Coordinates of C-alpha atoms and ligand atoms in Angstrom, one line a residue:
X22 CA 0.0 0.0 0.0
X23 CA 1.5 3.4 -1.0
X24 CA 1.0 6.4 1.2
X25 CA 0.0 9.8 -0.2
X26 CA 3.0 12.1 -0.7
X27 CA 2.6 15.1 1.5
X28 CA 2.5 18.5 -0.2
X29 CA 3.1 22.1 1.0
X30 CA 2.6 25.5 -0.6
X31 CA 6.0 26.5 0.7
X32 CA 8.7 25.0 2.9
X33 CA 10.8 27.2 5.2
X34 CA 14.1 25.8 6.5
X35 CA 15.1 27.3 9.8
X36 CA 13.2 28.3 13.0
X37 CA 15.0 31.5 13.9
X38 CA 13.7 35.0 13.6
X39 CA 14.0 35.0 9.8
X40 CA 12.1 31.8 9.2
X41 CA 9.4 32.4 11.8
X42 CA 8.8 36.0 10.7
X43 CA 8.6 35.0 7.1
X44 CA 6.2 32.2 7.8
X45 CA 3.9 34.7 9.4
X46 CA 4.2 37.2 6.6
X47 CA 3.5 34.5 4.0
X48 CA 0.5 33.3 5.9
X49 CA -0.8 36.9 6.2
X50 CA -0.7 37.1 2.4
X51 CA -2.8 34.0 2.0
X52 CA 0.0 31.4 1.6
X53 CA -1.1 29.4 4.6
X54 CA -0.1 25.8 3.7
X55 CA 3.5 26.6 4.8
X56 CA 5.6 24.0 6.6
X57 CA 8.6 25.2 8.6
X58 CA 11.3 22.7 9.5
X59 CA 13.7 23.3 12.4
X60 CA 16.3 20.7 13.2
X61 CA 16.5 21.6 16.9
X62 CA 14.0 24.0 18.7
X63 CA 12.9 27.5 17.7
X64 CA 15.7 30.0 18.4
X65 CA 18.3 27.3 18.6
X66 CA 20.6 29.1 16.1
X67 CA 22.0 32.6 16.1
X68 CA 18.7 34.1 17.1
X69 CA 18.7 32.6 20.6
X70 CA 22.3 33.5 21.1
X71 CA 22.3 37.1 20.0
X72 CA 22.1 40.5 21.7
X73 CA 19.0 41.5 19.7
X74 CA 20.1 45.1 19.4
X75 CA 18.1 47.2 17.0
X76 CA 19.8 50.3 15.6
X77 CA 18.9 52.6 12.8
X78 CA 22.3 54.3 12.8
X79 CA 23.6 52.9 9.5
X80 CA 25.6 54.5 6.7
X81 CA 23.7 53.2 3.7
X82 CA 20.2 54.0 2.7
X83 CA 19.3 50.4 2.3
X84 CA 20.3 49.4 5.8
X85 CA 18.7 52.5 7.3
X86 CA 15.4 51.7 5.6
X87 CA 15.5 48.0 6.5
X88 CA 16.3 48.7 10.2
X89 CA 13.9 51.7 10.5
X90 CA 11.1 49.6 9.0
X91 CA 11.8 46.8 11.3
X92 CA 12.0 49.1 14.3
X93 CA 8.5 50.5 13.5
X94 CA 7.2 46.9 13.2
X95 CA 8.7 46.0 16.6
X96 CA 7.1 49.0 18.3
X97 CA 3.6 47.4 17.9
X98 CA 4.5 43.8 17.3
X99 CA 2.9 42.3 20.5
X100 CA -0.5 43.9 19.7
X101 CA -0.3 43.2 15.9
X102 CA 0.5 39.6 16.5
X103 CA -1.8 39.1 19.5
X104 CA 1.1 37.8 21.5
X105 CA 0.2 37.4 25.2
X106 CA 3.7 38.3 26.5
X107 CA 6.1 41.2 26.2
X108 CA 8.8 41.1 23.5
X109 CA 10.7 43.5 25.9
X110 CA 11.5 46.0 23.2
X111 CA 13.3 48.7 25.1
X112 CA 14.0 51.9 23.1
X113 CA 16.7 53.3 25.3
X114 CA 18.7 54.4 22.3
X115 CA 22.1 53.5 21.0
X116 CA 25.2 55.6 21.9
X117 CA 27.8 55.1 19.1
X118 CA 31.3 56.0 20.3
X119 CA 34.1 57.5 18.2
X120 CA 37.7 57.2 19.4
X121 CA 39.1 58.9 16.2
X122 CA 38.3 62.0 14.2
X123 CA 38.1 59.9 11.1
X124 CA 35.2 57.8 12.5
X125 CA 33.5 60.9 13.8
X126 CA 33.6 62.4 10.3
X127 CA 32.0 59.2 9.0
X128 CA 29.3 59.4 11.7
X129 CA 28.5 62.9 10.7
X130 CA 27.9 61.9 7.1
X131 CA 25.8 59.0 8.3
X132 CA 23.7 61.2 10.5
X133 CA 22.9 63.5 7.6
X134 CA 21.5 60.5 5.6
X135 CA 19.7 59.0 8.6
X136 CA 18.0 62.4 9.3
X137 CA 16.9 62.7 5.6
X138 CA 15.3 59.2 6.0
X139 CA 13.4 60.2 9.1
X140 CA 15.8 58.7 11.8
X141 CA 16.0 61.0 14.8
X142 CA 19.7 60.5 15.4
X143 CA 22.1 63.3 16.3
X144 CA 25.7 64.0 17.2
X145 CA 26.1 64.6 20.9
X146 CA 28.9 66.5 22.7
X147 CA 31.1 64.6 25.1
X148 CA 29.2 66.2 28.0
X149 CA 25.9 65.2 26.6
X150 CA 27.1 61.6 26.0
X151 CA 28.0 61.5 29.7
X152 CA 24.5 62.8 30.6
X153 CA 23.0 60.0 28.6
X154 CA 25.3 57.4 30.2
X155 CA 26.5 58.9 33.5
X156 CA 29.0 56.0 34.2
X157 CA 30.7 56.6 30.8
X158 CA 34.5 57.3 31.0
X159 CA 35.1 60.0 28.4
X160 CA 38.9 60.2 28.7
X161 CA 39.6 58.6 25.3
X162 CA 36.4 59.7 23.6
X163 CA 36.5 62.0 20.5
X164 CA 32.8 62.2 19.9
X165 CA 29.5 60.2 19.8
X166 CA 26.1 60.0 18.2
X167 CA 22.8 59.0 19.7
X168 CA 19.4 57.8 18.4
X169 CA 16.8 57.6 21.1
X170 CA 14.6 55.2 19.1
X171 CA 17.2 52.5 18.8
X172 CA 17.1 49.7 21.4
X173 CA 17.0 46.0 21.9
X174 CA 14.4 43.3 22.4
X175 CA 14.1 39.8 23.8
X176 CA 15.0 37.5 20.8
X177 CA 13.2 34.5 22.3
X178 CA 9.9 36.3 22.8
X179 CA 10.1 38.1 19.5
X180 CA 10.6 34.8 17.6
X181 CA 7.9 33.1 19.6
X182 CA 5.5 36.0 18.9
X183 CA 5.9 35.4 15.2
X184 CA 5.7 31.6 15.5
X185 CA 2.6 31.9 17.6
X186 CA 0.9 34.2 15.1
X187 CA 2.0 32.0 12.1
X188 CA 0.5 28.9 13.8
X189 CA -2.8 30.6 14.3
X190 CA -2.9 31.3 10.6
X191 CA -2.3 27.7 9.8
X192 CA 1.5 27.4 9.4
X193 CA 2.8 24.0 10.4
X194 CA 5.9 24.3 12.5
X195 CA 7.9 21.1 12.9
X196 CA 10.8 21.2 15.3
X197 CA 13.3 18.4 15.7
X198 CA 13.1 17.8 12.0
X199 CA 16.2 18.2 9.9
X200 CA 16.2 18.9 6.2
X201 CA 18.6 16.5 4.5
X202 CA 17.9 17.3 0.8
X203 CA 16.2 19.6 -1.7
X204 CA 14.8 17.9 -4.7
X205 CA 15.3 19.8 -8.0
X206 CA 14.0 18.8 -11.4
X207 CA 14.2 20.7 -14.7
X208 CA 15.3 23.9 -13.2
X209 CA 12.7 24.1 -10.4
X210 CA 12.3 23.0 -6.8
X211 CA 10.0 20.0 -6.5
X212 CA 10.4 18.8 -2.9
X213 CA 12.3 18.6 0.4
X214 CA 13.6 15.6 2.1
X215 CA 13.8 15.5 5.9
X216 CA 14.8 12.9 8.5
X217 CA 11.1 12.4 9.1
X218 CA 9.9 12.0 5.5
X219 CA 9.5 13.7 2.1
X220 CA 7.3 16.6 1.3
X221 CA 6.6 17.9 -2.2
X222 CA 6.6 21.7 -2.7
X223 CA 7.4 24.2 -5.4
X224 CA 8.8 26.8 -3.0
X225 CA 11.7 26.4 -0.6
X226 CA 13.0 29.2 1.6
X227 CA 16.5 29.0 3.0
X228 CA 16.5 30.7 6.4
X229 CA 19.1 28.4 7.9
X230 CA 21.4 31.1 9.4
X231 CA 24.9 29.6 10.0
X232 CA 23.9 26.5 8.0
X233 CA 22.8 28.5 4.9
X234 CA 25.7 27.4 2.8
X235 CA 25.1 23.6 3.1
X236 CA 21.3 24.1 2.7
X237 CA 21.9 26.1 -0.6
X238 CA 24.3 23.4 -1.8
X239 CA 21.4 20.8 -1.3
X240 CA 19.7 22.7 -4.1
X241 CA 22.9 22.9 -6.2
X242 CA 23.4 26.6 -5.4
X243 CA 26.8 27.8 -4.3
X244 CA 26.7 30.9 -2.1
X245 CA 29.8 32.8 -0.8
X246 CA 29.1 32.6 2.9
X247 CA 30.9 31.3 5.9
X248 CA 30.1 31.2 9.6
X249 CA 32.2 32.6 12.5
X250 CA 31.9 32.3 16.2
X251 CA 31.0 35.4 18.3
X252 CA 31.0 35.2 22.0
X253 CA 28.8 37.1 24.5
X254 CA 28.2 37.2 28.2
X255 CA 25.6 38.3 30.8
X256 CA 26.0 39.6 34.3
X257 CA 23.8 39.3 37.4
X258 CA 20.8 41.7 37.3
X259 CA 21.1 45.1 39.1
X260 CA 18.8 48.1 39.4
X261 CA 18.6 49.6 35.9
X262 CA 21.0 52.5 35.3
X263 CA 22.1 52.3 31.7
X264 CA 19.5 53.5 29.2
X265 CA 21.1 52.9 25.8
X266 CA 23.2 50.2 24.1
X267 CA 26.8 51.5 24.1
X268 CA 28.8 50.4 21.1
X269 CA 32.3 50.9 19.7
X270 CA 32.9 49.9 16.1
X271 CA 36.6 50.6 16.4
X272 CA 37.1 48.3 19.4
X273 CA 34.4 45.8 18.3
X274 CA 32.2 45.6 21.4
X275 CA 28.7 46.5 22.6
X276 CA 27.1 46.6 26.0
X277 CA 23.4 46.9 27.0
X278 CA 21.3 46.6 30.2
X279 CA 18.2 44.5 29.7
X280 CA 14.9 45.5 31.3
X281 CA 15.5 42.7 33.8
X282 CA 18.7 44.5 34.9
X283 CA 21.3 42.1 33.6
X284 CA 24.1 43.6 31.4
X285 CA 24.8 41.8 28.1
X286 CA 28.0 42.5 26.3
X287 CA 29.8 41.0 23.3
X288 CA 33.0 41.5 21.4
X289 CA 34.3 40.3 18.0
X290 CA 37.7 38.7 17.8
X291 CA 39.3 39.5 14.5
X292 CA 41.5 36.4 14.7
X293 CA 38.5 34.0 15.1
X294 CA 38.8 31.1 12.6
X295 CA 35.9 30.3 10.3
X296 CA 33.5 27.5 11.1
X297 CA 30.8 26.6 13.6
X298 CA 32.0 26.5 17.1
X299 CA 29.9 27.0 20.2
X300 CA 32.6 26.8 22.8
X301 CA 33.1 29.7 25.3
X302 CA 36.6 30.8 26.3
X303 CA 38.0 32.6 29.3
X304 CA 40.2 34.6 27.0
X305 CA 37.0 36.2 25.6
X306 CA 35.7 37.1 29.1
X307 CA 39.1 38.6 30.0
X308 CA 39.4 40.7 26.8
X309 CA 35.8 41.9 27.0
X310 CA 36.2 42.9 30.6
X311 CA 39.4 44.8 29.7
X312 CA 37.9 46.7 26.8
X313 CA 34.5 47.5 28.4
X314 CA 35.8 48.5 31.8
X315 CA 38.0 51.1 30.2
X316 CA 34.9 52.9 29.1
X317 CA 32.2 51.7 31.6
X318 CA 34.3 51.2 34.7
X319 CA 31.4 50.8 37.2
X320 CA 30.6 47.5 35.6
X321 CA 33.6 46.1 37.5
X322 CA 31.3 45.5 40.5
X323 CA 29.2 43.0 38.5
X324 CA 29.5 39.2 38.6
X325 CA 29.3 37.4 35.2
X326 CA 26.7 34.7 35.5
X327 CA 26.9 33.1 32.0
X328 CA 28.8 33.2 28.8
X329 CA 28.0 31.5 25.5
X330 CA 28.6 31.8 21.8
X331 CA 26.8 31.8 18.4
X332 CA 27.7 32.3 14.8
X333 CA 27.6 35.2 12.4
X334 CA 26.9 34.0 8.8
X335 CA 29.1 36.2 6.7
X336 CA 29.2 37.2 3.0
X337 CA 32.0 39.1 1.2
X338 CA 30.4 42.5 2.0
X339 CA 28.8 41.5 5.4
X340 CA 25.4 42.3 3.9
X341 CA 22.7 39.6 3.5
X342 CA 21.8 37.7 0.3
X343 CA 18.1 38.2 -0.3
X344 CA 16.2 36.7 -3.2
X345 CA 16.1 33.8 -5.6
X346 CA 18.6 32.3 -8.0
X347 CA 18.5 32.7 -11.8
X348 CA 17.7 29.4 -13.5
X349 CA 16.2 27.7 -10.4
X350 CA 12.5 28.5 -9.9
X351 CA 11.1 28.3 -6.4
X352 CA 14.3 28.6 -4.4
X353 CA 14.6 31.7 -2.2
X354 CA 16.9 32.7 0.6
X355 CA 17.5 35.3 3.3
X356 CA 20.9 34.5 4.6
X357 CA 24.3 36.0 5.4
X358 CA 23.2 38.6 8.0
X359 CA 26.5 38.9 9.8
X360 CA 25.9 40.6 13.2
X361 CA 22.7 42.3 12.3
X362 CA 20.1 39.8 11.2
X363 CA 17.8 40.3 14.2
X364 CA 17.3 44.0 13.7
X365 CA 16.4 43.7 10.0
X366 CA 14.3 40.5 10.3
X367 CA 10.8 42.0 10.5
X368 CA 11.2 44.1 7.4
X369 CA 13.2 41.4 5.6
X370 CA 10.4 38.9 6.2
X371 CA 7.8 41.2 4.8
X372 CA 9.8 42.0 1.7
X373 CA 10.6 38.3 1.1
X374 CA 7.0 37.4 1.5
X375 CA 6.1 40.1 -1.0
X376 CA 8.7 38.7 -3.4
X377 CA 7.5 35.1 -3.1
X378 CA 3.8 35.9 -3.4
X379 CA 4.4 38.4 -6.3
X380 CA 3.1 41.4 -4.4
X381 CA 4.5 44.8 -5.0
X382 CA 7.5 45.4 -2.7
X383 CA 7.6 48.1 0.0
X384 CA 11.2 48.8 -0.9
X385 CA 13.7 47.8 -3.5
X386 CA 16.1 45.1 -2.3
X387 CA 17.3 43.9 -5.7
X388 CA 20.9 45.1 -4.9
X389 CA 21.1 42.4 -2.3
X390 CA 20.8 39.6 -4.8
X391 CA 23.3 36.7 -5.1
X392 CA 24.6 38.0 -8.5
X393 CA 26.1 41.2 -7.0
X394 CA 29.2 39.2 -6.1
X395 CA 29.7 38.2 -9.8
X396 CA 28.9 41.7 -10.9
X397 CA 31.5 43.0 -8.4
X398 CA 28.8 45.3 -6.9
X399 CA 29.6 44.8 -3.3
X400 CA 27.7 46.9 -0.8
X401 CA 30.1 48.7 1.4
X402 CA 28.5 49.7 4.7
X403 CA 30.7 51.8 6.9
X404 CA 28.8 51.1 10.2
X405 CA 29.2 47.4 10.7
X406 CA 30.4 45.4 13.7
Ligands
FAD504 C1 26.8 36.8 19.8 C2 25.9 37.3 18.7 C3 25.4 38.6 18.9 C4 24.5 39.2 17.9 N1 23.9 40.4 18.2 C5 23.0 40.9 17.3 C6 22.4 42.1 17.5 O1 22.6 42.8 18.6 N2 21.5 42.6 16.6 C7 21.2 41.9 15.5 O2 20.4 42.4 14.7 N3 21.8 40.7 15.2 C8 22.7 40.2 16.1 N4 23.3 39.0 15.8 C9 23.1 38.3 14.5 C10 21.8 37.6 14.6 O3 21.8 36.7 15.7 C11 21.5 36.8 13.3 O4 21.8 37.5 12.2 C12 20.0 36.3 13.2 O5 19.6 35.8 14.5 C13 19.9 35.3 12.1 O6 18.6 34.8 12.3 P1 18.1 33.6 11.3 O7 16.7 33.2 11.7 O8 18.4 34.0 9.9 O9 19.1 32.4 11.6 P2 19.2 31.4 12.9 O10 18.6 32.1 14.1 O11 20.5 30.9 13.0 O12 18.2 30.3 12.5 C14 18.5 29.3 11.6 C15 17.9 28.0 12.1 O13 18.0 27.0 11.0 C16 18.1 25.8 11.7 N5 18.7 24.8 10.7 C17 19.9 24.8 10.2 N6 20.1 23.7 9.4 C18 18.9 23.1 9.4 C19 18.4 21.9 8.7 N7 19.2 21.1 7.9 N8 17.1 21.5 8.9 C20 16.3 22.2 9.7 N9 16.7 23.3 10.4 C21 18.0 23.7 10.2 C22 19.0 26.0 12.9 O14 18.9 25.1 13.9 C23 18.6 27.4 13.3 O15 17.6 27.4 14.4 C24 24.2 38.4 16.8 C25 24.7 37.1 16.6 C26 25.6 36.6 17.6 C27 26.1 35.2 17.4

């Protein structure tokens, strides 16, 4: 006796913020027979390991629009999705530090563009920076910029809010189910193989984060991405006293205080080898403490309670690859977000759902296609960590 082959309107691979938000946006557009496969549990990838910072202070119009659009969506997300918990979106701002005149010059150019696009960012004097963050040591500081609408959210609740809303609209989310193959025939996607069976579909969406390269390869698509470990730690909670996220591009670290009172801080190591590695090292904790305490010395009092790591998925220009692939119908991807995939996810999901359903797009993202690397049209964003 043969069993019926299962069919889906679309298959999403990956249960992080990108996959869950896109599932919701597709279902909102009437594509409700969507199946999402997640090999572990929702948020198991980069999403559940990230700092979930949301900043609009970018240097390129595309990034400003993506992050501003996402920020606006996050402001009313709980209500819009009917989520019964808080996503803990705290708009305490982002204070961007400049330790050189060169970076400050760049910040000034960025602010001009941000303001033209409606972002309420501004340059602040050293005195004002210290008013905004009273425990800031300004000895080495050359300048700073501030945007009061930037902030951070709880990545678990934000993802669950989307998943919850997607399920209500009929999306079938299957955790503990690993995709093992993508079936392609005559230039189009025809099905997806998992460790729990085969499903036929004409649309597959790669939202596999650090695993985006191997997933693309299953469809015969080669994408120029690699993954890289980034470490992060959290302190014991204390009475809130730091409003904004404080960040230094030059020194590669960021530090925020969550509504719960814990400080979360991370730092990128330029010598980190490529690959997937979830180990945590004492060298990271030591280096982070050294760098952050130079600027935020009062944090010295705090005990670190936990440290972990996750991966950035990185392209040659550290900007995502969004879209399909010429010559392969039905394959889409939203991958390669480096260290900023959380903050652009709400808008990315909407734009990708518009692309997949053939709806008119809210903004042009054609410059983020895979072929830009062949064309040599890399997107050079100055404000990237
Ligand atoms: C330490 C750290 C700090 C960060 N801080 C920020 C920040 O402040 N702001 C910001 O915007 N971004 C930040 N990021 C980046 C951000 O976390 C990512 O860009 C974002 O979470 C990517 O989401 P995603 O849904 O695309 O991928 P992921 O969350 O990685 O989800 C992909 C999912 O696919 C699943 N998967 C993989 N292979 C398969 C398979 N074969 N079958 C089924 N499922 C599979 C994985 O298990 C995973 O759950 C940070 C990242 C790290 C590591």
